[in-house]
mmCIF file with all atom_site columns, C-alpha atoms in Angstrom:
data_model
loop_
_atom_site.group_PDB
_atom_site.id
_atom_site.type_symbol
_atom_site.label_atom_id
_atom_site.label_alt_id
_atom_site.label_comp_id
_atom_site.label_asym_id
_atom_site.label_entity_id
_atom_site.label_seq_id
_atom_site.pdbx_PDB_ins_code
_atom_site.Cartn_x
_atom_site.Cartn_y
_atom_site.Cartn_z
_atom_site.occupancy
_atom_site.B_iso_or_equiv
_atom_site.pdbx_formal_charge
_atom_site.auth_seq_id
_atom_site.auth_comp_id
_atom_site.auth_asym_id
_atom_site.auth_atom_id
_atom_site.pdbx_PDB_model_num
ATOM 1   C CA . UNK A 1 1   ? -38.288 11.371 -1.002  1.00 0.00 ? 1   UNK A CA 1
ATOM 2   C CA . UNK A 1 2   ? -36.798 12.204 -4.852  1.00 0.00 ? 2   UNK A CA 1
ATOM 3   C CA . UNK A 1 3   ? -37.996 10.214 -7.769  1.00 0.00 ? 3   UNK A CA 1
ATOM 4   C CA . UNK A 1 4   ? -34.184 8.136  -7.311  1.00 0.00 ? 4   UNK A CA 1
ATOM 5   C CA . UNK A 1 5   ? -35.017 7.196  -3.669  1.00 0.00 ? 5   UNK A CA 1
ATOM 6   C CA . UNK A 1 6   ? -38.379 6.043  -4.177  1.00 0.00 ? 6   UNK A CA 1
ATOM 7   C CA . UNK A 1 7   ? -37.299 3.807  -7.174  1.00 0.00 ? 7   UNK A CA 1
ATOM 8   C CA . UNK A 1 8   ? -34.430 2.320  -5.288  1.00 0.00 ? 8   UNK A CA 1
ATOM 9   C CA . UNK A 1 9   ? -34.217 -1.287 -3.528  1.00 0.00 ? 9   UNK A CA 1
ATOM 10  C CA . UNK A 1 10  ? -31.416 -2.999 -2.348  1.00 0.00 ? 10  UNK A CA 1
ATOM 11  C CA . UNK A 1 11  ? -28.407 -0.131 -2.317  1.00 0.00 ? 11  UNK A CA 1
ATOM 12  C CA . UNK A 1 12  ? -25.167 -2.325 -1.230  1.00 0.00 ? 12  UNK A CA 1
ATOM 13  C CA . UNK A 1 13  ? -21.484 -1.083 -1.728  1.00 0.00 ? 13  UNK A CA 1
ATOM 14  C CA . UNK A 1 14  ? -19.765 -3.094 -4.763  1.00 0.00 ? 14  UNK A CA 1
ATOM 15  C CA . UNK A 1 15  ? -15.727 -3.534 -4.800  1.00 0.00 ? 15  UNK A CA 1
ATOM 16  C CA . UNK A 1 16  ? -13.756 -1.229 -7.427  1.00 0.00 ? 16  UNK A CA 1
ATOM 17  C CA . UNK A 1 17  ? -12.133 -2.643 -10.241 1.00 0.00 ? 17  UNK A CA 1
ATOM 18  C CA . UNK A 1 18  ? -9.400  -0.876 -12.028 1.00 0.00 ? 18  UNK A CA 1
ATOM 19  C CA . UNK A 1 19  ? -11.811 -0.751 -14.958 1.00 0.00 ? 19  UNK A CA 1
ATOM 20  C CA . UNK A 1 20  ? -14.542 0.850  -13.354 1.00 0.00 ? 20  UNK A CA 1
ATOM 21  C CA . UNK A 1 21  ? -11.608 3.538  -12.286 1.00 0.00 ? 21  UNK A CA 1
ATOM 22  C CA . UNK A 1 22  ? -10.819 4.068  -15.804 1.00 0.00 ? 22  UNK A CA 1
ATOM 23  C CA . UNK A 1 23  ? -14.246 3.899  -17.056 1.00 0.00 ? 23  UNK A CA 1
ATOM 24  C CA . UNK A 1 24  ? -15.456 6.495  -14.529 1.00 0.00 ? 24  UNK A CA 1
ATOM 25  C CA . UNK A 1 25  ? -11.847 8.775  -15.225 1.00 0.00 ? 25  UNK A CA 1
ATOM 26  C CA . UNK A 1 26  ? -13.164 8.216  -18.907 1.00 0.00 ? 26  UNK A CA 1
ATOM 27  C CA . UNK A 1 27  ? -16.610 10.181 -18.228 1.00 0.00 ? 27  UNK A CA 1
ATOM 28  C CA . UNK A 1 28  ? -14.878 12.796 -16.418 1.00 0.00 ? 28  UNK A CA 1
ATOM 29  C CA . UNK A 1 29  ? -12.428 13.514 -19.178 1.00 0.00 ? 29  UNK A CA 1
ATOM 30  C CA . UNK A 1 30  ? -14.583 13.148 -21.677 1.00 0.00 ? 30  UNK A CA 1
ATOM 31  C CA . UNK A 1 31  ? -16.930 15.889 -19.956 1.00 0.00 ? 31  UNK A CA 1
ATOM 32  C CA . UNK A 1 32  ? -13.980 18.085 -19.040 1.00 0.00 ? 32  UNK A CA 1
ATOM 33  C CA . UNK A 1 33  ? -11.761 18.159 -22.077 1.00 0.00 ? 33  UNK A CA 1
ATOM 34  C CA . UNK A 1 34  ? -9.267  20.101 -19.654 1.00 0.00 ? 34  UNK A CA 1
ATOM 35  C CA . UNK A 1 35  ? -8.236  17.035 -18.090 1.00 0.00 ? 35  UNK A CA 1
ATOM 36  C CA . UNK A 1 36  ? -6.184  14.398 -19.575 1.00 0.00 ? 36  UNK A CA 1
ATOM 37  C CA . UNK A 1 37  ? -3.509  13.435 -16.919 1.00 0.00 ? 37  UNK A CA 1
ATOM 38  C CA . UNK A 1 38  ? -5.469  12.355 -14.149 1.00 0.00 ? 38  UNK A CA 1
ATOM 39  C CA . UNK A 1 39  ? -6.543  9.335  -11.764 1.00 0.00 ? 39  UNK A CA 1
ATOM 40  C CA . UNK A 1 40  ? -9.368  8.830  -8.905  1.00 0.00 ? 40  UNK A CA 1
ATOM 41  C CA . UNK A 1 41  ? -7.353  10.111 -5.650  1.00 0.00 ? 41  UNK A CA 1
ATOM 42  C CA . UNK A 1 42  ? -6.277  7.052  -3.578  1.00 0.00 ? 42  UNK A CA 1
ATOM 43  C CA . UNK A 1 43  ? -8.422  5.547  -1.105  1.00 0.00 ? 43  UNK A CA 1
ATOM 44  C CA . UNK A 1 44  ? -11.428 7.917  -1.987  1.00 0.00 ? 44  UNK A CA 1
ATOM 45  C CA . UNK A 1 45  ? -13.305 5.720  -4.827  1.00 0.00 ? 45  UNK A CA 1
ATOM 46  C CA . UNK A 1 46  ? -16.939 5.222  -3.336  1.00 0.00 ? 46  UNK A CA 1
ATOM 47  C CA . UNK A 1 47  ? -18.751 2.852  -6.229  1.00 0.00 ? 47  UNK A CA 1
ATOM 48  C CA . UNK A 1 48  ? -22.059 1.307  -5.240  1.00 0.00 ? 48  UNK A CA 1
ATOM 49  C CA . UNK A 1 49  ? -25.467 -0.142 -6.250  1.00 0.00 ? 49  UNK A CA 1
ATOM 50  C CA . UNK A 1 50  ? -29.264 0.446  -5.955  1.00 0.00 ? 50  UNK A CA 1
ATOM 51  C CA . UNK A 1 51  ? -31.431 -1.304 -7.875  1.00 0.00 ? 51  UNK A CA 1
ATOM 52  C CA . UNK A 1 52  ? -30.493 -1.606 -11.073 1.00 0.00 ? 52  UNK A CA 1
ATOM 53  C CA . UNK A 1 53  ? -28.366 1.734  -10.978 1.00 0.00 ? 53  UNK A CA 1
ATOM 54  C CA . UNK A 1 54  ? -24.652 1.622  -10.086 1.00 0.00 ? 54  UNK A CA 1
ATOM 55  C CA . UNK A 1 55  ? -23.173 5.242  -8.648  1.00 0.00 ? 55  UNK A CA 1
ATOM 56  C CA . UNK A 1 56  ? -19.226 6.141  -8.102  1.00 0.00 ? 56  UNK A CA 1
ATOM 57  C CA . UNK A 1 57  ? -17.671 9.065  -6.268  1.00 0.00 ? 57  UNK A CA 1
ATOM 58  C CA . UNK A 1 58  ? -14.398 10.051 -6.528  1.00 0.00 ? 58  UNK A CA 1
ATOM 59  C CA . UNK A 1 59  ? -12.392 13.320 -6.600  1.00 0.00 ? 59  UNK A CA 1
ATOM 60  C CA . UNK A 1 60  ? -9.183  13.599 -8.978  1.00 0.00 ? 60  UNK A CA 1
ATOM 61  C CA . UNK A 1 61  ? -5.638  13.861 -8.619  1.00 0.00 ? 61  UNK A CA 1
ATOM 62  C CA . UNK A 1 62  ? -2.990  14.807 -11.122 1.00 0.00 ? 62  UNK A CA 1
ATOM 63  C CA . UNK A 1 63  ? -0.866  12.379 -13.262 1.00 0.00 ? 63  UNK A CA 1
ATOM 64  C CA . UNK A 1 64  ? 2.663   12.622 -14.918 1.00 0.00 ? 64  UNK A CA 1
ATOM 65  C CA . UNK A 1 65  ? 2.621   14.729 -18.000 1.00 0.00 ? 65  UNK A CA 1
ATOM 66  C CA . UNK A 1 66  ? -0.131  17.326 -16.409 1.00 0.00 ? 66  UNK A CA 1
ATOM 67  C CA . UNK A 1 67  ? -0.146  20.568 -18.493 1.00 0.00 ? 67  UNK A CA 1
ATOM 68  C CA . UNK A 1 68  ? -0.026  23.901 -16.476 1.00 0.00 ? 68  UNK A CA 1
ATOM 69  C CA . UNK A 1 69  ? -3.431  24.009 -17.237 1.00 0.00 ? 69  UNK A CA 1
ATOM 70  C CA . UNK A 1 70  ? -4.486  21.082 -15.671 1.00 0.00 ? 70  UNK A CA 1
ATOM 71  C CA . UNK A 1 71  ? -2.627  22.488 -12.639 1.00 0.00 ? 71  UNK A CA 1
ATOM 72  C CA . UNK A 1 72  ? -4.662  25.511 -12.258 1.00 0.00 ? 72  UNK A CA 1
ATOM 73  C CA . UNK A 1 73  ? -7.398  23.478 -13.340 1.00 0.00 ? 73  UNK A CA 1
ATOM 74  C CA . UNK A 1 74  ? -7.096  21.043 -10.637 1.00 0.00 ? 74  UNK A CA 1
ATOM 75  C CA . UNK A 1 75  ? -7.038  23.503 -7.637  1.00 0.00 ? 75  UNK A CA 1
ATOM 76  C CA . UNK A 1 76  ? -10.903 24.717 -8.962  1.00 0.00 ? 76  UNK A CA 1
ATOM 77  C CA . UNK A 1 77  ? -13.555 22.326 -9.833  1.00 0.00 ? 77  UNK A CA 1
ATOM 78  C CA . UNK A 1 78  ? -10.717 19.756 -10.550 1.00 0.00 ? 78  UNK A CA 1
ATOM 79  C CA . UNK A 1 79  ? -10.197 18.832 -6.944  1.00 0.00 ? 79  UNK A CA 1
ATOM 80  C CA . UNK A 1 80  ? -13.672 18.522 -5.704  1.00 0.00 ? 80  UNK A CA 1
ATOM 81  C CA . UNK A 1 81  ? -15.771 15.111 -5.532  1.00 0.00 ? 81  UNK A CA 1
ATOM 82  C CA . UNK A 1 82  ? -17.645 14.311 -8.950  1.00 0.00 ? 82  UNK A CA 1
ATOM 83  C CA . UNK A 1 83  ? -20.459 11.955 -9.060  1.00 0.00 ? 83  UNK A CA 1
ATOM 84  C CA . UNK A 1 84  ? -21.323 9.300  -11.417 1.00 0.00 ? 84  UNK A CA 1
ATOM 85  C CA . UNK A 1 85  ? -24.048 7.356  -12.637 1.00 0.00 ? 85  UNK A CA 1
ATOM 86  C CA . UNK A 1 86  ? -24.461 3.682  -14.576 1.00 0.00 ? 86  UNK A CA 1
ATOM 87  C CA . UNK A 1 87  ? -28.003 2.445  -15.651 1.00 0.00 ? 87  UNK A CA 1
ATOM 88  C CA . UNK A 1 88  ? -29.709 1.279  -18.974 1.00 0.00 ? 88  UNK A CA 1
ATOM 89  C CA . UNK A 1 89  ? -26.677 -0.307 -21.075 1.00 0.00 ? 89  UNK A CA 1
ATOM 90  C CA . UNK A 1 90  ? -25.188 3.229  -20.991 1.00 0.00 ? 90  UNK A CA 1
ATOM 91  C CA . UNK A 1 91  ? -21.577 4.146  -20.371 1.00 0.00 ? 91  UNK A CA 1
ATOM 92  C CA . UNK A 1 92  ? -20.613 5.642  -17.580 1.00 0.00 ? 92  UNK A CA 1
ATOM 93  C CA . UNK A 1 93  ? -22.206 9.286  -17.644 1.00 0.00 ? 93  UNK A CA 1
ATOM 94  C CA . UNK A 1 94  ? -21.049 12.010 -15.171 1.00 0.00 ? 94  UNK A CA 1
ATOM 95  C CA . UNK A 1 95  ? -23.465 13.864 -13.378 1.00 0.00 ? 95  UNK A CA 1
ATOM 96  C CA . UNK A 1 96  ? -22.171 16.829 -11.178 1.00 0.00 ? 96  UNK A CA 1
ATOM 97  C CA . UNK A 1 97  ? -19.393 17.996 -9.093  1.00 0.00 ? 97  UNK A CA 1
ATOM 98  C CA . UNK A 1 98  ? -19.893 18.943 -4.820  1.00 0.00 ? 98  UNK A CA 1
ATOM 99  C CA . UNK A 1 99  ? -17.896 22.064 -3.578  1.00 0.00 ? 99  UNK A CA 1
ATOM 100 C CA . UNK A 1 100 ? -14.593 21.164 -2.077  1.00 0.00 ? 100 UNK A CA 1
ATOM 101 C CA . UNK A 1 101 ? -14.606 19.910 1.407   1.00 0.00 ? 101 UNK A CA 1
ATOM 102 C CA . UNK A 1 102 ? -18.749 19.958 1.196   1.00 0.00 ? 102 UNK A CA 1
ATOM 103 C CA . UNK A 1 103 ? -20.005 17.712 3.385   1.00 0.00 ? 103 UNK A CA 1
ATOM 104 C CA . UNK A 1 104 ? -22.398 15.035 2.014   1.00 0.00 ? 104 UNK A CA 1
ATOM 105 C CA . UNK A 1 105 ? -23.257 13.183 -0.879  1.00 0.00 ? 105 UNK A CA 1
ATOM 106 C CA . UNK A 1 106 ? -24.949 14.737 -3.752  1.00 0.00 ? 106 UNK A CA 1
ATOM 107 C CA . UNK A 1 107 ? -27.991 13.374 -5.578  1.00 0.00 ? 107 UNK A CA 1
ATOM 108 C CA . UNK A 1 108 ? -27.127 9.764  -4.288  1.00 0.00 ? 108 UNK A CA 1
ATOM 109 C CA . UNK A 1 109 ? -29.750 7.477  -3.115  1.00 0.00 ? 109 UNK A CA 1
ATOM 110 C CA . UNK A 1 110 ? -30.340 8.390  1.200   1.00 0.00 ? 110 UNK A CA 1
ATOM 111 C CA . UNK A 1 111 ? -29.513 4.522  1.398   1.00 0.00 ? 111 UNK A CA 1
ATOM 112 C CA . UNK A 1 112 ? -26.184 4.528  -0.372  1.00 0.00 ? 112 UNK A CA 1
ATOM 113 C CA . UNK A 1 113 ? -25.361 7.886  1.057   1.00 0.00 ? 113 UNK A CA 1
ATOM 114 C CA . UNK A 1 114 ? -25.534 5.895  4.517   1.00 0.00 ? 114 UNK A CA 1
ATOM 115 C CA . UNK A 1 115 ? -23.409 3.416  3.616   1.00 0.00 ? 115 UNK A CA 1
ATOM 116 C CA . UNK A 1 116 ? -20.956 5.738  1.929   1.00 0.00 ? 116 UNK A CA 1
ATOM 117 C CA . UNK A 1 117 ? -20.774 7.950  5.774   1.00 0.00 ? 117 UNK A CA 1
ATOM 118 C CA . UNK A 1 118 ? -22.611 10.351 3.775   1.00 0.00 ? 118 UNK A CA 1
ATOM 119 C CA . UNK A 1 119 ? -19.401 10.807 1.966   1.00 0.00 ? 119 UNK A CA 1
ATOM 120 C CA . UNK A 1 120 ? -17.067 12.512 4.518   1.00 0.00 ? 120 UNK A CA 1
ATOM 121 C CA . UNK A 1 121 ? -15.406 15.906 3.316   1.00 0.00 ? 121 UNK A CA 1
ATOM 122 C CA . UNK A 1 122 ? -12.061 15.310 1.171   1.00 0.00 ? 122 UNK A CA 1
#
C-alpha cells in the first residue's frame, strides 16, 4: 500500500465544473509553457475525492489559434492523460503525464482508480 492509499478514506467521484476544467487546464499550461490553446478532451475529465485530497485526469485537445508548435506538441506528451492533484489550500498542482493509450491510472488512490475503471486507455 503507498503512503497516498494508506492515508485515504472515503474516495467518491465529484461532478466537474467548468472551473475545475479551467483550473486544472491552468496547471497544465502553467507547467508546459508550450501550450496555450488547449481544453480537457470531451467526455474524458475524471475529477474525484479521497479524504481531504481532490485528483483530476484528463488528456488535452487543441483549441482555435494553436501554434504549429502546439501541433507537434500535441501528438507527443501533449495527447497523453495528465494527472492532477488538490490538497492543503493549494492551487491546482500537476503531477505527471501516463504514456498514450497506457492502461491504468497513475499514482491515484487503488480506491479512486476503481471507481475511475482504472482509467480506460484514451
Amino acid at each position: 500500500m503507498t503512503a497516498a492509499s494508506a492515508k485515504t478514506t472515503g474516495c467518491r467521484n465529484l461532478v466537474t465544473a467548468a472551473a475545475v476544467k479551467t483550473a486544472v487546464t491552468r496547471a497544465y499550461t502553467s507547467h508546459n509553457a508550450l501550450f496555450h490553446h488547449i481544453k480537457p478532451r470531451p467526455g474524458q475529465f475524471l475529477y474525484g475525492q479521497c479524504g481531504d485530497t481532490r485528483y483530476a485526469a484528463t488528456a488535452f485537445e487543441l483549441t482555435p489559434g494553436a501554434t504549429p508548435q502546439e501541433q507537434v506538441g500535441i501528438q507527443d506528451d501533449g495527447s497523453a492523460r495528465k494527472y492532477f492533484i488538490l490538497r492543503g489550500g493549494r492551487p491546482w498542482g500537476y503531477r505527471h503525464s501516463a504514456a498514450p493509450f497506457s492502461g491504468g491510472c497513475v499514482g491515484i488512490p487503488r480506491e479512486l482508480s476503481q471507481l475511475w475503471d482504472n482509467c480506460p486507455s484514451e
